[in-house]
Coordinates of N, CA, C and O in Angstrom, one line a residue:
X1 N 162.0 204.2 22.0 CA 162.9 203.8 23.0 C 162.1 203.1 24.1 O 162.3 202.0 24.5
X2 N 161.2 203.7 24.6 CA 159.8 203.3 25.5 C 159.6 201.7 25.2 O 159.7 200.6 25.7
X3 N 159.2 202.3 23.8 CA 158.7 200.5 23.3 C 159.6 199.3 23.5 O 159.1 198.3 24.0
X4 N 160.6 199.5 23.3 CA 162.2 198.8 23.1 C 161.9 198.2 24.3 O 161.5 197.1 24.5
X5 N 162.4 199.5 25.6 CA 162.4 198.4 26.7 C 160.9 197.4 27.4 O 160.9 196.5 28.2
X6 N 160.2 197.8 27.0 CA 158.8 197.6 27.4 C 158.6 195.9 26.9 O 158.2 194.9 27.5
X7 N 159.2 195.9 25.3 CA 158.9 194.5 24.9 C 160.6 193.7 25.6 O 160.5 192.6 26.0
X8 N 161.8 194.5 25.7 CA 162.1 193.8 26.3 C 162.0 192.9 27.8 O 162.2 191.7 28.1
X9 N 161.5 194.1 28.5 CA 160.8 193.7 29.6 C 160.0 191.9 29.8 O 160.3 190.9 30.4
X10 N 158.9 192.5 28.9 CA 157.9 191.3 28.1 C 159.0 190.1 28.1 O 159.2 189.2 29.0
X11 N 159.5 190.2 27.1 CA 160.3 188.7 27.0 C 161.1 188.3 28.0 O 161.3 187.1 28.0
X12 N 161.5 188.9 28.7 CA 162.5 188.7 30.1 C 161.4 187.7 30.8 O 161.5 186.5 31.2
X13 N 160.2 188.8 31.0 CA 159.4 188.1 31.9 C 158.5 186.8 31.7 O 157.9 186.1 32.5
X14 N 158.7 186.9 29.8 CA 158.0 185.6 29.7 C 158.5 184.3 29.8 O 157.9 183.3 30.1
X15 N 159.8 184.4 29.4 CA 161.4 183.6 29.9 C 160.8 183.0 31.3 O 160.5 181.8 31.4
X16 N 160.5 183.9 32.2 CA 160.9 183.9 33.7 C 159.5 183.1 33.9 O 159.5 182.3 34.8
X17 N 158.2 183.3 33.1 CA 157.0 182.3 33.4 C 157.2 181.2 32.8 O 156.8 180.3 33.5
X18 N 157.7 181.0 31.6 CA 157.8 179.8 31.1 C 159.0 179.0 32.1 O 158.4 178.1 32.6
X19 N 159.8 179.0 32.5 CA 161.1 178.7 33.4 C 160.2 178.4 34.7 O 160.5 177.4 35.3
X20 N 158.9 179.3 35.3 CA 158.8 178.9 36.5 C 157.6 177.7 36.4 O 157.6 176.9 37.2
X21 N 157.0 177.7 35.6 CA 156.1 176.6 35.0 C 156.7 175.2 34.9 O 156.2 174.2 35.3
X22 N 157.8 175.6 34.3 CA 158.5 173.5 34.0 C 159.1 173.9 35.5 O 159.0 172.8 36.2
X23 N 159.6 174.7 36.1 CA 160.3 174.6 37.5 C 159.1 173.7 38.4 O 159.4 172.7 38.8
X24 N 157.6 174.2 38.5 CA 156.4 173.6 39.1 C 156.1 171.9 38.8 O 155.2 171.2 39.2
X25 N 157.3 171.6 38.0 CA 156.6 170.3 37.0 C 157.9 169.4 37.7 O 157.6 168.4 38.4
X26 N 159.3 169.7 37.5 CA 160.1 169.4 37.4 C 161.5 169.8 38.2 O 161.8 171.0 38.4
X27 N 162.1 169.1 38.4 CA 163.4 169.8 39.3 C 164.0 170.8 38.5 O 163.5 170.9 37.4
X28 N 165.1 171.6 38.8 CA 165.7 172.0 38.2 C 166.9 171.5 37.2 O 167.2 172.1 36.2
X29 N 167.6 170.5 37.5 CA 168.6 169.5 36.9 C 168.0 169.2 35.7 O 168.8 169.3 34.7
X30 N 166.5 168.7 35.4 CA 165.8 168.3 34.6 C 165.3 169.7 33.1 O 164.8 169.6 32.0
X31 N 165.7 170.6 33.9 CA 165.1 171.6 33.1 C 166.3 172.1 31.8 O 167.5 172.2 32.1
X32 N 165.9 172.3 30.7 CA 167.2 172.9 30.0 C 166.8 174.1 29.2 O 165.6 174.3 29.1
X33 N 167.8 174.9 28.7 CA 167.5 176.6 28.2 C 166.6 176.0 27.1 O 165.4 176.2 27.0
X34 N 167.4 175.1 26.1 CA 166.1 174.4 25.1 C 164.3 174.2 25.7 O 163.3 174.5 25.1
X35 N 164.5 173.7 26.6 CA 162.7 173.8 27.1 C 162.2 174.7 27.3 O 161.1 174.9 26.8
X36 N 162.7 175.4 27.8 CA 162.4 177.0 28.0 C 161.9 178.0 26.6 O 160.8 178.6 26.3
X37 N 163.2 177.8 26.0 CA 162.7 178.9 24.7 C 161.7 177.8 23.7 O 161.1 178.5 22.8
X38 N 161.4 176.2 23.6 CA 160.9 176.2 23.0 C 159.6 176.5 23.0 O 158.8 176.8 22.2
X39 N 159.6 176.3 24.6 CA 157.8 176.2 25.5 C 157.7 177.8 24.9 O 156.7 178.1 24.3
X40 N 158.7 178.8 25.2 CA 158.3 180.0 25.5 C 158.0 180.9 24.0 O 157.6 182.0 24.1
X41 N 158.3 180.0 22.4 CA 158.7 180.5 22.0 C 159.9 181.5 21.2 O 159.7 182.2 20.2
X42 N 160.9 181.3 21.8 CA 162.3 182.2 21.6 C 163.1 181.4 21.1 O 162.9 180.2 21.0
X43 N 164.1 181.9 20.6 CA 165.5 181.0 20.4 C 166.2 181.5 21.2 O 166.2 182.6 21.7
X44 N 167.3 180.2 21.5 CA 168.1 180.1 22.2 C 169.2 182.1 22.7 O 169.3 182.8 23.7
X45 N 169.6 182.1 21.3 CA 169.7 183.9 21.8 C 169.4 184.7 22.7 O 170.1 185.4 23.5
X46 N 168.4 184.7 22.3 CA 167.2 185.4 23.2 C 167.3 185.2 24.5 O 167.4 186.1 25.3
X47 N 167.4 183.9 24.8 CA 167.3 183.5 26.5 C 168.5 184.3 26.7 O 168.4 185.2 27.5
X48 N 169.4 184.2 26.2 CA 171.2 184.1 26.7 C 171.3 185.9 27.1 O 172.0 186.5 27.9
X49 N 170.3 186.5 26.3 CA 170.9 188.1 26.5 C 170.3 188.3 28.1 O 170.6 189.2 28.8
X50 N 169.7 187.5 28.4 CA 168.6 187.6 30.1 C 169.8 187.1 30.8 O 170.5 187.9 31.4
X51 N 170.0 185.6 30.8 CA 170.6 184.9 31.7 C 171.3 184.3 31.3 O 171.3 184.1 30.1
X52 N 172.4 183.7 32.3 CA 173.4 183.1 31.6 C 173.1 181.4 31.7 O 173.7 180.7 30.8
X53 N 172.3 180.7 32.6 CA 171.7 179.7 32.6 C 170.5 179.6 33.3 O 169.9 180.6 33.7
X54 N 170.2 178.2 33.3 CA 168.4 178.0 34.0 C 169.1 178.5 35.5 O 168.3 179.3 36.0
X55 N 170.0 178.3 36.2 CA 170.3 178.4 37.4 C 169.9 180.0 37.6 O 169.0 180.5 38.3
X56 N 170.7 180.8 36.6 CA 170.6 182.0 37.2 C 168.8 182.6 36.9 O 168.4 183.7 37.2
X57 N 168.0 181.8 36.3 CA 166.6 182.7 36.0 C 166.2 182.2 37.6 O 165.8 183.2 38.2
X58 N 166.2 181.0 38.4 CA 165.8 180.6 39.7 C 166.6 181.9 40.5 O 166.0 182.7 41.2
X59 N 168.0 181.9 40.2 CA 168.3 182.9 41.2 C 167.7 184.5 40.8 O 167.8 185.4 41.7
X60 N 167.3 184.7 39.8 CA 166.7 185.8 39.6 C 165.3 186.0 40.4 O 165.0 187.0 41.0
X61 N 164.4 185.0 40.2 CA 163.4 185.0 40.6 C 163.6 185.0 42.0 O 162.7 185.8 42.4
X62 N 164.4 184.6 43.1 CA 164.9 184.3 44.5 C 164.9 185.4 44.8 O 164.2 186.0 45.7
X63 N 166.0 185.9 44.1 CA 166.3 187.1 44.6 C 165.2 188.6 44.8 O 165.2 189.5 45.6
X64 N 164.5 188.2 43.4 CA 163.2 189.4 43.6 C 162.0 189.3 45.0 O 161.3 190.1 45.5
X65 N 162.2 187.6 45.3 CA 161.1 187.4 46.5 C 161.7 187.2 47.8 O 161.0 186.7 48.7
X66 N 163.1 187.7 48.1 CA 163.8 188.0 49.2 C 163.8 189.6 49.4 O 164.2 190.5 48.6
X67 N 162.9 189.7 51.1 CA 163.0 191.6 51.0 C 164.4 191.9 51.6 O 164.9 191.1 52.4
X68 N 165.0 193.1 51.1 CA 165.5 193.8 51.4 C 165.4 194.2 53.0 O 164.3 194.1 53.5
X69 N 166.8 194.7 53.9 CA 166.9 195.6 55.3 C 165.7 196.6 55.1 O 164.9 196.5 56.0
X70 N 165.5 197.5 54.1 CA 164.8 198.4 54.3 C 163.3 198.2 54.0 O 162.4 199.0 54.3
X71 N 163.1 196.9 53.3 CA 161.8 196.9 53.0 C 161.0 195.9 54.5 O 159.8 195.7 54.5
X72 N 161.6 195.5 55.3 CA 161.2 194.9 56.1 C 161.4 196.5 57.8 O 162.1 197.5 58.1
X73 N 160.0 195.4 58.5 CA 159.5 196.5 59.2 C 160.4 196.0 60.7 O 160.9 194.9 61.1
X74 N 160.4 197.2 61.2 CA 161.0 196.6 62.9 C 160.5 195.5 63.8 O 159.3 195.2 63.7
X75 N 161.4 194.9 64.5 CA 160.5 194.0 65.2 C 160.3 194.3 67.0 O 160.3 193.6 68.0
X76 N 160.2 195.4 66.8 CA 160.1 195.5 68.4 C 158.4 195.3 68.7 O 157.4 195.7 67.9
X77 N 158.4 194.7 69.9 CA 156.5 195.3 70.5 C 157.0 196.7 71.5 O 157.9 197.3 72.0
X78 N 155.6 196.6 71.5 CA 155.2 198.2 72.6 C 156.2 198.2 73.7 O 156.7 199.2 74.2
X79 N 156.2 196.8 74.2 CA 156.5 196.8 75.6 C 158.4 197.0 75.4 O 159.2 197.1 76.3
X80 N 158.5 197.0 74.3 CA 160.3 197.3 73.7 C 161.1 195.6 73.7 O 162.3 195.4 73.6
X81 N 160.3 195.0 73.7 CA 160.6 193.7 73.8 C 160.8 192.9 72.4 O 160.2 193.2 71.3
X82 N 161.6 192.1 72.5 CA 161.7 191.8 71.1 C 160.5 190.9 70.7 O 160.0 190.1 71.4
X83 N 160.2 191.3 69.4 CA 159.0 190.2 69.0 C 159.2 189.3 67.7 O 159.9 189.9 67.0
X84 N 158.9 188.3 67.3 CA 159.6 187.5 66.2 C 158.7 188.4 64.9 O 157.7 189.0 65.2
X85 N 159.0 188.4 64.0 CA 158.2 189.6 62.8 C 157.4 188.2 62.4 O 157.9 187.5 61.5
X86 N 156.0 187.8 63.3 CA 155.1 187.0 62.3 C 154.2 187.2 61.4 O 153.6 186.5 60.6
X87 N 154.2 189.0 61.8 CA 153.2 189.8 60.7 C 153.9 189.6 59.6 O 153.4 189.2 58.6
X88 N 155.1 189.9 59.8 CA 155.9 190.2 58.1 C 156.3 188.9 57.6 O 156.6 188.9 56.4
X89 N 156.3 187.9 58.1 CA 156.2 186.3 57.5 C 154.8 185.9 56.8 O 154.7 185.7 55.6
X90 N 153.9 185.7 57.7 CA 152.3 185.9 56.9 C 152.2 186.9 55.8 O 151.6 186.5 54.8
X91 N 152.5 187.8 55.7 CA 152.8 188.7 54.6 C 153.6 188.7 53.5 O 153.2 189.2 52.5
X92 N 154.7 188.1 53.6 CA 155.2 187.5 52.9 C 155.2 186.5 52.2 O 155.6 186.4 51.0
X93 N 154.7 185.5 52.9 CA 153.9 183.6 52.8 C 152.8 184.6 51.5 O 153.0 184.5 50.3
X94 N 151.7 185.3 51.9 CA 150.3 185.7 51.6 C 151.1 186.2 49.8 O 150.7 185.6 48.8
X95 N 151.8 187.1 49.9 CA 152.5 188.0 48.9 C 153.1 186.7 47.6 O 153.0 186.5 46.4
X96 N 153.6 186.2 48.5 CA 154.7 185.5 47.5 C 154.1 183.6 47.4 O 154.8 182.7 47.0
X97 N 152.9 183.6 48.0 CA 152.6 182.1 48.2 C 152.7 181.2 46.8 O 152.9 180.0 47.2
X98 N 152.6 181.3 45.9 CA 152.7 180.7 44.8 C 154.6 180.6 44.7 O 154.9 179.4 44.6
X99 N 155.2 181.0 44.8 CA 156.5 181.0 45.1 C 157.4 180.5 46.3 O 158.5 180.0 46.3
X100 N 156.4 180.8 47.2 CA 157.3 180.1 48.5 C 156.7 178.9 48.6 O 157.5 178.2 49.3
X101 N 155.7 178.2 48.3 CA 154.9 176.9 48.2 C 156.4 176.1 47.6 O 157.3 175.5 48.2
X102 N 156.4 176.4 46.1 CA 157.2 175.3 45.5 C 158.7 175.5 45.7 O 159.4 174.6 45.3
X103 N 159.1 176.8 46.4 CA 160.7 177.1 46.6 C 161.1 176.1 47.6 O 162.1 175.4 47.5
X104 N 160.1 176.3 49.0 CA 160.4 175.9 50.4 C 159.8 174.4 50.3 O 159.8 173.6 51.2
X105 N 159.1 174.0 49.0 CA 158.8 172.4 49.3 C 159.6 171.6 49.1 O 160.8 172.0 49.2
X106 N 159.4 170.3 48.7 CA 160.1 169.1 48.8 C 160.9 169.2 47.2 O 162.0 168.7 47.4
X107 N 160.8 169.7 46.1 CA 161.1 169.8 45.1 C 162.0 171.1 45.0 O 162.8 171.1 44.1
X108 N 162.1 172.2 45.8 CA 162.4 173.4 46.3 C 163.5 173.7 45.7 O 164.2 173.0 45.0
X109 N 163.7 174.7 46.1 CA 165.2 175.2 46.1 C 166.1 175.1 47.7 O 166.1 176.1 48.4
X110 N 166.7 174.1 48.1 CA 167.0 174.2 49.4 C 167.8 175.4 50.2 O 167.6 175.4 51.5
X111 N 168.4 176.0 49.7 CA 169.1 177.3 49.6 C 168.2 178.3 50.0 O 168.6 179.0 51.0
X112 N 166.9 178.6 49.4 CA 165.8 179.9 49.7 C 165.3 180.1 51.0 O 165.0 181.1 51.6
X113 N 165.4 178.7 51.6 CA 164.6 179.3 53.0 C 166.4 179.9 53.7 O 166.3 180.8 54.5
X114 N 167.6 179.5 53.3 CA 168.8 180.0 54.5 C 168.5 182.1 53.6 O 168.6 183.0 54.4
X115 N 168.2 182.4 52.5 CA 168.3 182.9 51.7 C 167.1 184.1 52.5 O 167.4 185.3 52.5
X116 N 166.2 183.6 53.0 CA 164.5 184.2 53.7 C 165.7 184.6 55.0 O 166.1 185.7 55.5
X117 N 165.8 183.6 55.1 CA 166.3 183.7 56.6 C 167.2 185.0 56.8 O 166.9 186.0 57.5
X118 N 168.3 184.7 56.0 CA 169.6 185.9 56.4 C 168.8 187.2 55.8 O 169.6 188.2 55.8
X119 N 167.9 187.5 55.5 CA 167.5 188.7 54.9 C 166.9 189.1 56.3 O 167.3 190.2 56.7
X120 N 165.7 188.4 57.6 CA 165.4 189.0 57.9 C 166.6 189.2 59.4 O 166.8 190.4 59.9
X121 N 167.3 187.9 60.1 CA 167.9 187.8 61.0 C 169.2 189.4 61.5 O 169.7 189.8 62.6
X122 N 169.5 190.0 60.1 CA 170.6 190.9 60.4 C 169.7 191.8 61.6 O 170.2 191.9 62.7
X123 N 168.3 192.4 61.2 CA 167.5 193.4 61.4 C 167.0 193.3 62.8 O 166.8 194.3 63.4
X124 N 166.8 191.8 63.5 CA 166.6 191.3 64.6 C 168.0 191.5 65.3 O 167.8 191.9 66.5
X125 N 169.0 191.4 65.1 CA 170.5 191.0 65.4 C 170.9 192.7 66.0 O 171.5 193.1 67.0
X126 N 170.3 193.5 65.1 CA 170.4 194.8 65.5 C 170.2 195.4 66.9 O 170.9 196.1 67.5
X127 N 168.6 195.0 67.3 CA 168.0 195.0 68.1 C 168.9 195.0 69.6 O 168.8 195.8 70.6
X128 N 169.7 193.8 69.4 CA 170.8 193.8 70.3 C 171.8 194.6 70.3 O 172.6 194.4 71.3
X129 N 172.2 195.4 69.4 CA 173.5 196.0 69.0 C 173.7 196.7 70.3 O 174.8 196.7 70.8
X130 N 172.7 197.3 71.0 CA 172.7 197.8 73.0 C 173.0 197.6 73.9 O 173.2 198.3 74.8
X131 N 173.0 196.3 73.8 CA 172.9 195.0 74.9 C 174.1 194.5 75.0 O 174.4 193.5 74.3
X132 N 175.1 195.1 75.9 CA 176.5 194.5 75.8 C 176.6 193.0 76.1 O 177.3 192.1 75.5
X133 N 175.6 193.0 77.3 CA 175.3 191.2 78.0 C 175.2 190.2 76.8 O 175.8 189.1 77.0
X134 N 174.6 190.5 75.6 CA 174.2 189.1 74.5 C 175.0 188.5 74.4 O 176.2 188.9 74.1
X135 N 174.6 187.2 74.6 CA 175.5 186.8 74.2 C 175.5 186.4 72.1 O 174.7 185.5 71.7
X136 N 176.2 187.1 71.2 CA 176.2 186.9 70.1 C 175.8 185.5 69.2 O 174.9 185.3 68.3
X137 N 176.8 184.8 69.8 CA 176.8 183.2 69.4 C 175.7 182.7 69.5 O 175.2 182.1 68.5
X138 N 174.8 182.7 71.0 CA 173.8 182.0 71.0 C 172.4 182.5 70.8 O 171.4 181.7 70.9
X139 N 172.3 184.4 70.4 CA 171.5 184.9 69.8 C 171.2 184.0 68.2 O 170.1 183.7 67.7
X140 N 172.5 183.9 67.7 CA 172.6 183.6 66.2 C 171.9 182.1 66.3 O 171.4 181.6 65.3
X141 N 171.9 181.5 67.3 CA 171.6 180.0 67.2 C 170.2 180.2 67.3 O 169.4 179.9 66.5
X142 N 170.1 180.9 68.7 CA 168.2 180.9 69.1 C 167.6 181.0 67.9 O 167.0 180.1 67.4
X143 N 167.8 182.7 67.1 CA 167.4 183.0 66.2 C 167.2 182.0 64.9 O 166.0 181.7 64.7
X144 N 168.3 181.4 63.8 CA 168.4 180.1 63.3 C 167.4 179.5 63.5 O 166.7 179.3 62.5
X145 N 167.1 179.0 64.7 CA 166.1 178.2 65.1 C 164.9 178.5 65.1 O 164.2 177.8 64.4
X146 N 164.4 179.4 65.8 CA 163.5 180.1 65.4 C 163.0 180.8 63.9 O 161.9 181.5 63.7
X147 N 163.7 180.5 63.1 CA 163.3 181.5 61.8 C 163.2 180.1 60.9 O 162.4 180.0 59.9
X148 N 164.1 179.1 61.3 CA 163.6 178.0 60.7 C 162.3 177.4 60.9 O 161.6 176.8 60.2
X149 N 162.2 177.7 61.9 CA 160.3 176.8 62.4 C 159.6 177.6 62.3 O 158.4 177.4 62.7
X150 N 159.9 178.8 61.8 CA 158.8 179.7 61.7 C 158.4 179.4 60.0 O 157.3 179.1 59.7
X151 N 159.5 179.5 59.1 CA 159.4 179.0 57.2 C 159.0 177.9 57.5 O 158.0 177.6 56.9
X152 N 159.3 176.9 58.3 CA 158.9 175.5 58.3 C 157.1 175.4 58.2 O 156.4 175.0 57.3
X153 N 156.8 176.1 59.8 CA 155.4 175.9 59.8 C 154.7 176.9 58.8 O 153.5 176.7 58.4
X154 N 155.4 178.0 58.4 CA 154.0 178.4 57.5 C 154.3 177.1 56.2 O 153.4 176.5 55.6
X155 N 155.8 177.0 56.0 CA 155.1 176.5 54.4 C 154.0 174.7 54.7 O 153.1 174.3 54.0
X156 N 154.2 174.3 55.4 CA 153.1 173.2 56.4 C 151.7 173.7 55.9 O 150.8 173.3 55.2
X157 N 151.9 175.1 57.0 CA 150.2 175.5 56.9 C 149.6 175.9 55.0 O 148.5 175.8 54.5
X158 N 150.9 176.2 54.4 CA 149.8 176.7 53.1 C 149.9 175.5 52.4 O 149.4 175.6 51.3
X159 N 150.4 173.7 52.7 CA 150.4 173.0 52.4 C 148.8 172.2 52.6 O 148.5 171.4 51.7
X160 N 148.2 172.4 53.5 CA 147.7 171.8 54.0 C 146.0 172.4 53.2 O 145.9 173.5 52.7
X161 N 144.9 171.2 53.2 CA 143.9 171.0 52.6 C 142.6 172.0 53.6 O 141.6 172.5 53.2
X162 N 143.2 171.9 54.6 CA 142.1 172.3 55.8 C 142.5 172.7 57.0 O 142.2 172.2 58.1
X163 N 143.6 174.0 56.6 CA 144.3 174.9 57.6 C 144.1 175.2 58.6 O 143.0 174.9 59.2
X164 N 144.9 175.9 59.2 CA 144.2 176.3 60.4 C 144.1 177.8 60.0 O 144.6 178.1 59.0
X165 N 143.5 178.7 60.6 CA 142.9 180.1 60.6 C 144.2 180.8 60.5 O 145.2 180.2 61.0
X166 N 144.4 182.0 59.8 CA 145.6 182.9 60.3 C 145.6 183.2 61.7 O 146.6 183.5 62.2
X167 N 144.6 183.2 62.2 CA 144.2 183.5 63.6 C 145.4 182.8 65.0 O 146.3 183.0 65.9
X168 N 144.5 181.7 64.1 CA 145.0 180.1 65.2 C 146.6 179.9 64.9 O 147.5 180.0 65.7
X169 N 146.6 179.6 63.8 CA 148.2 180.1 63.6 C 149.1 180.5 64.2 O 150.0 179.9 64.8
X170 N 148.8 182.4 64.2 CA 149.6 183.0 64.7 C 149.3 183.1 66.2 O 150.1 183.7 66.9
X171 N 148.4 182.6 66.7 CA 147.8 182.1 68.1 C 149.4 181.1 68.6 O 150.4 181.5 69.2
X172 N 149.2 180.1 68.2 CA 149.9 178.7 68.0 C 151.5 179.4 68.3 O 152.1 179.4 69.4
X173 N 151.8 180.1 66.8 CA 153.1 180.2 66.7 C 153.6 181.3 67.8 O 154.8 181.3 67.9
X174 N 153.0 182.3 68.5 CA 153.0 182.7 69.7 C 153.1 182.0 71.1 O 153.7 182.4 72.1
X175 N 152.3 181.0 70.9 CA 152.2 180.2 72.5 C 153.5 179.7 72.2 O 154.3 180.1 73.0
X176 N 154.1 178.9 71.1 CA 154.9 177.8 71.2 C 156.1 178.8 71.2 O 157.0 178.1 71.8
X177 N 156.6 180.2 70.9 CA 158.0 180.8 71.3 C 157.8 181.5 73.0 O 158.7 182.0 73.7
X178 N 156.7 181.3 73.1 CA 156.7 182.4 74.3 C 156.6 181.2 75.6 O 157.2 181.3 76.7
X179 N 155.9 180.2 75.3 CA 155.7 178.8 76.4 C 156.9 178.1 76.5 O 157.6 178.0 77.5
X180 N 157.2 177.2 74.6 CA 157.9 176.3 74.9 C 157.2 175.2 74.5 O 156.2 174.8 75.1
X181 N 157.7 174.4 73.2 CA 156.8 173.1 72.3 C 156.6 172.0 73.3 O 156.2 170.9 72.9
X182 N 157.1 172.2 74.9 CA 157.0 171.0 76.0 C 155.4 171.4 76.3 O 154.4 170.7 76.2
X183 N 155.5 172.7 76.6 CA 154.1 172.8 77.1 C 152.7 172.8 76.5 O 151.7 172.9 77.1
X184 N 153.0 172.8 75.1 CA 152.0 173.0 73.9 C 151.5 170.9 73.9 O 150.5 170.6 73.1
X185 N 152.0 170.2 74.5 CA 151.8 169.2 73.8 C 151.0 168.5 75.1 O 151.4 168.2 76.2
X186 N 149.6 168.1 74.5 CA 148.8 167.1 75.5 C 149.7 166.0 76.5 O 149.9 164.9 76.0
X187 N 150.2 166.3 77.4 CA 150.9 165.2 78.1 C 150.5 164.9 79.4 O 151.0 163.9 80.0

């Protein structure tokens, strides 16, 4: 029985490398269950007991590199202030970079970064649950905005030939929420 699931395991997962391989090559529109099982070896069967198309192996994979409420850490600092979680983005970027490179790029899946996003925003949103004053609406917008330029610039930085430091980075992406992108800029 052991064995059973173990090689099923195996072929699920090799489905899921062969599928992310032509995904690295090719859009998804382009890709079909035939390329898949032929690259991967299988017949068509085979694929079908996994997934029910190429769409759902991308959403399979999505879904395993979106953390969960509980796997993600609080965002408060010391001082009880709210802090944007850029440890747990670099960590995440660092964890899953072969994945979020080609999800969040130009070939991407456009869907994954709103997908990144709502997983971590509930957890932040919380934070306020105290604060009768919030205003809701324009928390949700600040936030939005901020979680987009935060996926924006890391996937930039792991784009890039001759980065900048994790250091400088998270230097950077500190001045620019706490200053304001007016004041960051030589003028």
């Amino acid at each position: 029985m052991s064995k059973r699931i173990e090689i099923t395991a195996k072929t699920k997962q090799n489905l899921i490398d062969t599928f992310w391989s032509l995904y690295c090559e090719k859009r998804i529109e382009k890709i079909t269950v035939k390329d898949i099982t032929n690259k991967a070896g299988y017949n068509r069967s085979t694929f079908y007991e996994y997934f029910t198309d190429v769409y759902d192996v991308l959403e399979q994979i999505e879904n395993s590199l979106i953390p969960s409420l509980n796997e993600l850490p609080p965002v408060l600092t010391p001082s009880g202030l709210l802090g944007m979680p850029l440890d747990t983005f670099f960590d995440l970027y660092k964890q899953n970079n072969t994945y979020y490179s080609v999800l969040l790029g130009e070939n991407g899946d456009p869907a994954f970064a709103s997908k990144l996003k709502n997983s971590v925003k509930p957890i932040i949103m919380q934070i306020f649950n105290d604060k009768p004053d919030a205003n809701r609406k324009e928390l949700d917008y600040i936030l939005e905005y901020t979680l987009s330029a935060m996926i924006a610039i890391m996937s930039y930085w792991f784009k890039q030939s001759d980065p900048l430091t994790n250091e400088k980075l998270h230097e950077l992406i500190n001045r620019i929420m706490e200053q304001g992108v007016m004041k960051q800029l030589p003028l």
